Short mmCIF file of C-alpha atoms in Angstrom, two decimals:
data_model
loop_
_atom_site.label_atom_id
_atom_site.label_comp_id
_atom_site.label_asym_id
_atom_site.label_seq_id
_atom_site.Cartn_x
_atom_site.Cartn_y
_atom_site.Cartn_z
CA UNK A 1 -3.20 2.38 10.25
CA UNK A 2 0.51 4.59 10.58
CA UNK A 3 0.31 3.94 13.96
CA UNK A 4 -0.38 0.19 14.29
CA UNK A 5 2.75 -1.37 15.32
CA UNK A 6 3.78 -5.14 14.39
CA UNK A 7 5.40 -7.54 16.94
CA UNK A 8 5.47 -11.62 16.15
CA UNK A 9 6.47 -14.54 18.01
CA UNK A 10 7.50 -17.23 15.42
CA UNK A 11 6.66 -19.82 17.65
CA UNK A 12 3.23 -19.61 17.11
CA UNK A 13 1.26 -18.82 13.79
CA UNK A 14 1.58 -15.24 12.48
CA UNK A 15 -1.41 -15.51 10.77
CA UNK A 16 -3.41 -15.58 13.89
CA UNK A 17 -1.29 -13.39 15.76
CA UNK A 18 -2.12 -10.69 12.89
CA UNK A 19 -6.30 -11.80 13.29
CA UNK A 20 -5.92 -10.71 16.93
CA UNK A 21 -3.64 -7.38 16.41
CA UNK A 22 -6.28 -6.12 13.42
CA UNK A 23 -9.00 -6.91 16.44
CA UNK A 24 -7.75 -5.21 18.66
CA UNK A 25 -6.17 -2.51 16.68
CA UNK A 26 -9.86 -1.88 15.85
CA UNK A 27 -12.39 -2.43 18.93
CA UNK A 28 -9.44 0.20 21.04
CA UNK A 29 -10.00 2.62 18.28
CA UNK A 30 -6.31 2.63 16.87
CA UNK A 31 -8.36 1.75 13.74
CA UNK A 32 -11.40 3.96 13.39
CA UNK A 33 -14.22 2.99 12.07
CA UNK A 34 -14.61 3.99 8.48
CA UNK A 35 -10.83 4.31 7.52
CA UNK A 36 -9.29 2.59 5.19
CA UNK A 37 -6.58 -0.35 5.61
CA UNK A 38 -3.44 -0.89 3.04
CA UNK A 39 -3.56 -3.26 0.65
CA UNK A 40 -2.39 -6.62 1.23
CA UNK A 41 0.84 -5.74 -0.37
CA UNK A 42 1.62 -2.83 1.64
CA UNK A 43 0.34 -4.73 4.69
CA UNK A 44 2.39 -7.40 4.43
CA UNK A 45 5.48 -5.36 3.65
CA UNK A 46 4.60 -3.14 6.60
CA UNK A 47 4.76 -5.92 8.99
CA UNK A 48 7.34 -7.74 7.10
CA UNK A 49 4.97 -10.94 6.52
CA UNK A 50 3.78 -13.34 3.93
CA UNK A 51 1.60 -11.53 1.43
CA UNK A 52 -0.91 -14.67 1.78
CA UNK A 53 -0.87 -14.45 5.37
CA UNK A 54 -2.04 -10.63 5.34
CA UNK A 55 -4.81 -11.68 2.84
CA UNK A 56 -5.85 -14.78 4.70
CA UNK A 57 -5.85 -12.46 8.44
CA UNK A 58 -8.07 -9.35 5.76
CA UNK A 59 -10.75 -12.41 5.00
CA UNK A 60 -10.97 -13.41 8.56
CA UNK A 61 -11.99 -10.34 9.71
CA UNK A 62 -13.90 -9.41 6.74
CA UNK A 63 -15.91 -12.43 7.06
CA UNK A 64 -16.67 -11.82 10.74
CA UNK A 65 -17.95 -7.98 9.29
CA UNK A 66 -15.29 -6.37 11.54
CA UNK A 67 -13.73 -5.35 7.60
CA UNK A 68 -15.83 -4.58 4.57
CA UNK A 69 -14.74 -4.03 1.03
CA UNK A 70 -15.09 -1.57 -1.61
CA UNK A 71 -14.73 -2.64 -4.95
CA UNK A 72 -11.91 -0.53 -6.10
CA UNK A 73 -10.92 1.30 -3.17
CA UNK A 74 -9.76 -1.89 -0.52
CA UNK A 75 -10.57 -2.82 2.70
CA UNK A 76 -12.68 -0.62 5.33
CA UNK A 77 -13.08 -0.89 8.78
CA UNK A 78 -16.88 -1.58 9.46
CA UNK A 79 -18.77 1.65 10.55
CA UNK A 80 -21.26 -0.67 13.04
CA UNK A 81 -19.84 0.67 16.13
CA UNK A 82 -22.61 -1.97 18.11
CA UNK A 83 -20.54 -4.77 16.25
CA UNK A 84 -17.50 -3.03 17.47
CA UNK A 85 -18.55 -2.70 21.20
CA UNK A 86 -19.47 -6.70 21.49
CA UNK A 87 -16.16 -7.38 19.52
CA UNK A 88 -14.67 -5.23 22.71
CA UNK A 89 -16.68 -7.12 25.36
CA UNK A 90 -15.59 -10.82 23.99
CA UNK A 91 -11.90 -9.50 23.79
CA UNK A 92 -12.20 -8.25 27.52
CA UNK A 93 -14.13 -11.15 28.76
CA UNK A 94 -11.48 -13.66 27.20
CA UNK A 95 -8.81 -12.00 29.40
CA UNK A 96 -11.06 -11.58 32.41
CA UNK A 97 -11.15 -15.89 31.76
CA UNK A 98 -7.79 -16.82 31.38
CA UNK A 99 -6.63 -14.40 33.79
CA UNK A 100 -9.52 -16.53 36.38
CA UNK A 101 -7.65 -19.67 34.98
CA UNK A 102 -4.68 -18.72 36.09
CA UNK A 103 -5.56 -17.91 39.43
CA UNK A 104 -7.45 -20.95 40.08
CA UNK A 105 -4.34 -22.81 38.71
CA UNK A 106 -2.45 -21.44 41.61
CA UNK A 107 -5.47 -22.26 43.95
CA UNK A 108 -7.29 -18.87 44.32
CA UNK A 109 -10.89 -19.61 45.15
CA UNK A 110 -13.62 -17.55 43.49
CA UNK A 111 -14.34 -15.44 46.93
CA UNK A 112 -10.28 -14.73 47.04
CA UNK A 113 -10.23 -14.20 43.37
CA UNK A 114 -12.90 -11.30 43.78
CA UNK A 115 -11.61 -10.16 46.89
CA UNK A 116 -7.94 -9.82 45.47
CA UNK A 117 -9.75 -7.72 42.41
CA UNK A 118 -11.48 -5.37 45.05
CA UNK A 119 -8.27 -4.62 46.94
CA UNK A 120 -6.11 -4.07 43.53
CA UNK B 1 -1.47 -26.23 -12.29
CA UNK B 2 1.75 -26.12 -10.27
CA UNK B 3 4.35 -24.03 -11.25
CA UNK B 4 7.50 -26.05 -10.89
CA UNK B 5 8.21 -29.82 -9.94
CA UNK B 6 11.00 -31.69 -9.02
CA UNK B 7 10.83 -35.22 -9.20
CA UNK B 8 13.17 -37.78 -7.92
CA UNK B 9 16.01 -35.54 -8.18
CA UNK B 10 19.70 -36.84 -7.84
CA UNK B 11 23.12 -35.52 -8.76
CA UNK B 12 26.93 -36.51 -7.40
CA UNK B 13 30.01 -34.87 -7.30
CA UNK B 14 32.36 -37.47 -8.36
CA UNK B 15 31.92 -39.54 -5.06
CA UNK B 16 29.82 -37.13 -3.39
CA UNK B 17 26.25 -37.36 -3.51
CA UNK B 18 24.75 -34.34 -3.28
CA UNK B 19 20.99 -35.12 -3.95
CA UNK B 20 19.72 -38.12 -3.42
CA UNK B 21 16.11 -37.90 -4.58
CA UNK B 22 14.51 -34.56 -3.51
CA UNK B 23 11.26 -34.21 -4.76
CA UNK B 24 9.61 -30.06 -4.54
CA UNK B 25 6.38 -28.79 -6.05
CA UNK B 26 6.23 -25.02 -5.98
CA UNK B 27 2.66 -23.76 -6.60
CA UNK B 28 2.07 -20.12 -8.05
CA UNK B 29 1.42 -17.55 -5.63
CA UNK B 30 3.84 -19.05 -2.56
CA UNK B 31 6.72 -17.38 -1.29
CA UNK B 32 8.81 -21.11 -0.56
CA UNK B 33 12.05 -21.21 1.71
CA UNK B 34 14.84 -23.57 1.06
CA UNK B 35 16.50 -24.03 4.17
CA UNK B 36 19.58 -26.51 4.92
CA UNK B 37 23.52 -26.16 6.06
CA UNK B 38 26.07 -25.21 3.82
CA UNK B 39 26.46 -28.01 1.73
CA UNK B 40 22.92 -29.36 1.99
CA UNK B 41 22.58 -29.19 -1.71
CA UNK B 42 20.76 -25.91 -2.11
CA UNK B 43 22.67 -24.05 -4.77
CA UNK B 44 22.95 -27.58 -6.43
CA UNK B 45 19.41 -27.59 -6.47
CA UNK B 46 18.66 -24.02 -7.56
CA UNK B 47 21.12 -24.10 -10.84
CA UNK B 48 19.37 -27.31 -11.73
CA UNK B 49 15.93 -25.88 -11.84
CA UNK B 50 17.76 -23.18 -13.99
CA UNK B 51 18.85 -25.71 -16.34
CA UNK B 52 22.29 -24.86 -15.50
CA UNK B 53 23.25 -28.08 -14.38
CA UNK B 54 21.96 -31.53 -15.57
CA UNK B 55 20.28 -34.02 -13.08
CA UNK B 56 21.85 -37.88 -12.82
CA UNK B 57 17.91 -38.94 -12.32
CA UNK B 58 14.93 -37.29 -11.57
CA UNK B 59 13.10 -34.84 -13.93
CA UNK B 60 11.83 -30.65 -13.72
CA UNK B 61 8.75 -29.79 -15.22
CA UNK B 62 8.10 -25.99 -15.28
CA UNK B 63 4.25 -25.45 -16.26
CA UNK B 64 3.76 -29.04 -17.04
CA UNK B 65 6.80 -28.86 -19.37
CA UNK B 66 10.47 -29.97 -19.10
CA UNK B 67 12.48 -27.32 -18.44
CA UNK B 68 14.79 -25.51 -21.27
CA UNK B 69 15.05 -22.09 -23.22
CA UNK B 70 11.22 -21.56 -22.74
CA UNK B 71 10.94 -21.77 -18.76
CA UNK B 72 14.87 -19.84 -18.68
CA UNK B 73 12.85 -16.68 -19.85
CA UNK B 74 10.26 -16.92 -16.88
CA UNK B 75 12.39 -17.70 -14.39
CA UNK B 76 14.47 -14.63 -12.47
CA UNK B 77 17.53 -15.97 -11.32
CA UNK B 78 19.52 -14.64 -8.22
CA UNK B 79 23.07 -16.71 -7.95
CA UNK B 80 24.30 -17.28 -4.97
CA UNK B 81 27.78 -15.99 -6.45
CA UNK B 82 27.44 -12.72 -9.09
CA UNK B 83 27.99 -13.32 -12.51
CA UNK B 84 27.92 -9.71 -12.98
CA UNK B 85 31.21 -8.16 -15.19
CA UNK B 86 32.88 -6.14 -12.36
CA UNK B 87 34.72 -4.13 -14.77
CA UNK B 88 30.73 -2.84 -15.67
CA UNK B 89 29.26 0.14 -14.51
CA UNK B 90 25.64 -0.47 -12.77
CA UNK B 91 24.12 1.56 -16.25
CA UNK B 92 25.92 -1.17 -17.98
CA UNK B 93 24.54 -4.18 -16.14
CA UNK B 94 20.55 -2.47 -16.93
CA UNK B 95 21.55 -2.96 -20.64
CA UNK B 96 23.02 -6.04 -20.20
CA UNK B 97 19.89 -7.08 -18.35
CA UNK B 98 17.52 -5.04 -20.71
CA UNK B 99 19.22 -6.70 -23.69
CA UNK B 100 19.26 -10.23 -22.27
CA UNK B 101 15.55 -10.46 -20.59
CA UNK B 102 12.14 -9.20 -22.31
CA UNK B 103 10.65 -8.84 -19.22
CA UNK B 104 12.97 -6.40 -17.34
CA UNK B 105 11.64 -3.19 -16.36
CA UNK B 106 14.72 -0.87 -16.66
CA UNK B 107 12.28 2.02 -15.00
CA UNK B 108 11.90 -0.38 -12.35
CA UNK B 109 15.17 -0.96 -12.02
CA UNK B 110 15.95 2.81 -12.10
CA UNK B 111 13.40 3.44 -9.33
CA UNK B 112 14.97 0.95 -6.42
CA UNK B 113 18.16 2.26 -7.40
CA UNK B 114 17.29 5.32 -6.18
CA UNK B 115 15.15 3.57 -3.38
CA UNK B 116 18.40 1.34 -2.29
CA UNK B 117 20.70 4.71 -3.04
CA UNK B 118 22.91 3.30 -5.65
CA UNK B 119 23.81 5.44 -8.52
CA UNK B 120 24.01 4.39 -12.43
CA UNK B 121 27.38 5.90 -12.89
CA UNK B 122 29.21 3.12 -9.97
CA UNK B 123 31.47 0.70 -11.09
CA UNK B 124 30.40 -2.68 -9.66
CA UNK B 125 34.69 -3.44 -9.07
CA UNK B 126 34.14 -0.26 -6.28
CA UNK B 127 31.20 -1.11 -4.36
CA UNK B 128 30.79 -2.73 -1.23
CA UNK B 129 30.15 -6.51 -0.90
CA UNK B 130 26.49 -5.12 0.61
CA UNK B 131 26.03 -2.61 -2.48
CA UNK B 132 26.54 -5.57 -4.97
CA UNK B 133 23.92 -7.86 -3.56
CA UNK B 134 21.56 -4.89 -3.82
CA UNK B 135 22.12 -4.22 -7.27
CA UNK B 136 21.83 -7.87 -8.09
CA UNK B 137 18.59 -7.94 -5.87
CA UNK B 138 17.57 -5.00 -8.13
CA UNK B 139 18.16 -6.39 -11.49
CA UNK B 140 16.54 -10.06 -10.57
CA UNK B 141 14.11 -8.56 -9.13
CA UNK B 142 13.47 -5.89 -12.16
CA UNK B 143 11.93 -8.63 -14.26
CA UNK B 144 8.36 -9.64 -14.19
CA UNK B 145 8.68 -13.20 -13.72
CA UNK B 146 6.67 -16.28 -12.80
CA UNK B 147 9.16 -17.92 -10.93
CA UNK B 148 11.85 -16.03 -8.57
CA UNK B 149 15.00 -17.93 -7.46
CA UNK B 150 16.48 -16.37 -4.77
CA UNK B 151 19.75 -18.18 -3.56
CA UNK B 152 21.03 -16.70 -0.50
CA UNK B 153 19.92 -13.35 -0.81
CA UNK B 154 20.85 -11.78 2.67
CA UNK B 155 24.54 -13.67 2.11
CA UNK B 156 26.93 -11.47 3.79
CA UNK B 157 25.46 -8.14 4.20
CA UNK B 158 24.92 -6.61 7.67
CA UNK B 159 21.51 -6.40 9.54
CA UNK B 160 19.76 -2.91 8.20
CA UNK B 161 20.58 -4.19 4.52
CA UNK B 162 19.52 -7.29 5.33
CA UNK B 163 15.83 -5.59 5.92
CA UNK B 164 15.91 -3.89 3.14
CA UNK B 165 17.02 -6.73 0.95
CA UNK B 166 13.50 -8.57 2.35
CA UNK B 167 11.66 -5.24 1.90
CA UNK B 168 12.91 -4.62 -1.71
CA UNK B 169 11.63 -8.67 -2.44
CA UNK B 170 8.20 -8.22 -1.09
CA UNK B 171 7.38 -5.32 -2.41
CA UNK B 172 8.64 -5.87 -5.83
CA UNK B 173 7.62 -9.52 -6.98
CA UNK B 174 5.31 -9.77 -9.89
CA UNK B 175 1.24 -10.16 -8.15
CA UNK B 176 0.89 -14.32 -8.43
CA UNK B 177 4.82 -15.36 -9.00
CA UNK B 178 6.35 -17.40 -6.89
CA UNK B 179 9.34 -17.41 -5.00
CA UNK B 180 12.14 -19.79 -3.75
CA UNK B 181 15.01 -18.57 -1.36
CA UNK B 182 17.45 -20.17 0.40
CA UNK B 183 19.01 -18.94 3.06
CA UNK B 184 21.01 -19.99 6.68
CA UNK B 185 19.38 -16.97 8.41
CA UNK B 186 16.21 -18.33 9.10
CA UNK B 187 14.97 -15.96 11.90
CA UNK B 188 15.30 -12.98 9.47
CA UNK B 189 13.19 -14.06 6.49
CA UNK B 190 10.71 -17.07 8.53
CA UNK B 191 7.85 -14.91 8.40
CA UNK B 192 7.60 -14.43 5.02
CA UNK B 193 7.72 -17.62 4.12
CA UNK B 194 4.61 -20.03 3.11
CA UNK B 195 5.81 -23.02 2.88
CA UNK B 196 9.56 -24.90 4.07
CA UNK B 197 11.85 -27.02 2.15
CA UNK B 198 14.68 -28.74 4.68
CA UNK B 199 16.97 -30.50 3.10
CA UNK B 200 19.05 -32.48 5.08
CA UNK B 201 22.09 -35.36 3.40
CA UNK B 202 20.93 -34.91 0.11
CA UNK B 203 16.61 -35.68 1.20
CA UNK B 204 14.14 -33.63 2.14
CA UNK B 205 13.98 -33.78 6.00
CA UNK B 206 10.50 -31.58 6.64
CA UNK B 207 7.89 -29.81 4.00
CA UNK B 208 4.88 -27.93 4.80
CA UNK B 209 2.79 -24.87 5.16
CA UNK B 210 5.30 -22.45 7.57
CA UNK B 211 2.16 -21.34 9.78
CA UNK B 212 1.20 -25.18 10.35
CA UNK B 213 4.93 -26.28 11.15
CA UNK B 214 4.73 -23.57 13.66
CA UNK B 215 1.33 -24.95 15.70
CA UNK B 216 2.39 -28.82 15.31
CA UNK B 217 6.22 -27.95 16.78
CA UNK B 218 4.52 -25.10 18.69
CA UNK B 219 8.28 -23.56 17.40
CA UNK B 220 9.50 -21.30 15.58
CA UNK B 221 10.92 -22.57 11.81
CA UNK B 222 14.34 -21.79 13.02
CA UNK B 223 13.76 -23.76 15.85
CA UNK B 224 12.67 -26.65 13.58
CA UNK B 225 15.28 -25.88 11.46
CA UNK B 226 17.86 -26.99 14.11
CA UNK B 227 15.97 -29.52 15.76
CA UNK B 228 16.51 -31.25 12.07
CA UNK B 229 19.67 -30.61 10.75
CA UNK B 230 21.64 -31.01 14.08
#
């Protein structure tokens, strides 16, 4: 978790920009499965946020079994490295999308589109 | 139950009307800024919730109750001016404090002094304008309180003090107490914030959760902030 760095934009809401930092923090590995994350305290003082905000971003992502808890000891990342891998493949696919929306936006047809990603 | 309500509060200056019927619930658990222009009425509103100033209309109930001796020794007061004897060394203002307050932690307080390098033996008459509002950070923040008001807390103190100043407030307010602060630098504290109070000629301009302000103005609260009060 040392290594996870914060960054925010205030114009949108930090406590999804957190949900999709933890994500990725954990399907690139930055978070390994199995280790521990701080407590909501220490997470929100880390990245200099509401304490409710950490705690509501820790439930998100504990209800979606990417986070598990243990009683005393806090918040885990989940060891199902199967969950982890489709967590990946949605992330990646999400970018492959919008980057296709974009493209089309500027009038790339699909056969463009995939030639463009050949030549790259 | 909420924690603290104003209702329908108003209060003049001679001619000047400062508040002209600003009503604020603070529920437990919320970190709440008060944001407005010098002058808005913030510090107004802050020493009336601390009983330290008498409303023309409008009532504060703290825990259901009217405010008064009782809700004074739950509330943690940070003035937007110190109050502190400057002829007092900083071990003098713990006593004061641990004299004054059943709730203050004087090992607390002796742990973020070391934290926030001040030492015991300063005089608060030789310290920098920075090195006072840590101490008085320190010893507000020292108590285990329900309710926190913070009144321009990162007043006049340059940028790395100003993060430790925010640092020093999360880390040390009492698990399910609330706080209020007011502040004009907006950018440096918005994130921590729950909820937003602007007040704007004496009213309450805009109210609401600080994460839903941001996705309806698809701004920052700064942004919002001047948007309002310009």
């Amino acid at each position: 978790m040392s290594a996870v760095e914060f960054e925010f934009d205030n114009e949108r809401a930090i406590y999804m920009q957190l949900v999709r930092r933890l994500r990725v923090g954990i399907v690139s590995g930055e978070l390994q499965p199995g280790s521990r994350l701080p407590s909501v305290r220490e997470l929100a003082v880390r990245a200099r946020i509401n304490p409710n905000t950490a705690q509501r971003a820790l439930s998100e992502l504990e209800d979606e079994g990417l986070l598990y808890t243990e009683r005393t000891n806090g918040k885990f990342v989940t060891r199902d490295e199967a969950l982890i891998r489709r967590e990946k493949e949605k992330l990646a696919r999400e970018s492959l999308e919008r980057f296709r929306r974009e493209l089309k936006g500027v009038g790339m047809t699909e056969e463009e589109i995939e030639k463009l990603w050949k030549e790259r | 139950m909420d924690l603290m309500t104003c209702e329908g509060m108003k209060k003049r200056y001679g001619t000047h009307e400062v508040l002209k019927g600003v009503d604020i619930t603070v529920r437990p658990d919320r970190i709440v800024g008060l944001l407005g222009k010098n002058g808005a009425g913030k510090s107004t509103l802050f020493k009336l919730m601390n009983d330290l100033l008498v409303p023309d209309e409008g009532r504060i109930l703290f825990r259901g109750e009217p405010i008064g001796e009782k809700s004074k020794a739950r509330i943690s007061y940070l003035p937007e001016r110190t109050y502190l004897d400057r002829d007092m060394k900083i071990s003098g203002a713990l006593r004061f404090f641990a004299e004054f307050y059943g709730d203050f932690s004087a090992d607390r307080a002796r742990e973020l002094l070391r934290e926030l390098e001040l030492d015991g033996d300063m005089r608060i008459r030789k310290m920098s304008k920075g090195m006072q509002e840590k101490l008085q950070l320190i010893l507000v923040m020292s108590r285990e309180a329900d309710l926190y008001l913070l009144d321009e807390p990162l007043g006049g103190v340059d940028p790395s003090t100003r993060e430790t100043i925010l640092d020093t407030i999360l880390s040390n307010f009492r698990e399910g107490a609330s706080l209020v602060i007011s502040t004009h630098m907006i950018a440096e504290v918005e994130r921590i914030l729950d909820e937003v109070v602007i007040l704007k000629d004496g009213v309450v301009a805009v109210s609401g959760a600080a994460d839903e302000l941001r996705e309806r103005e698809m701004a920052s609260i700064d942004e919002i902030f001047r948007r309002t009060v310009k």
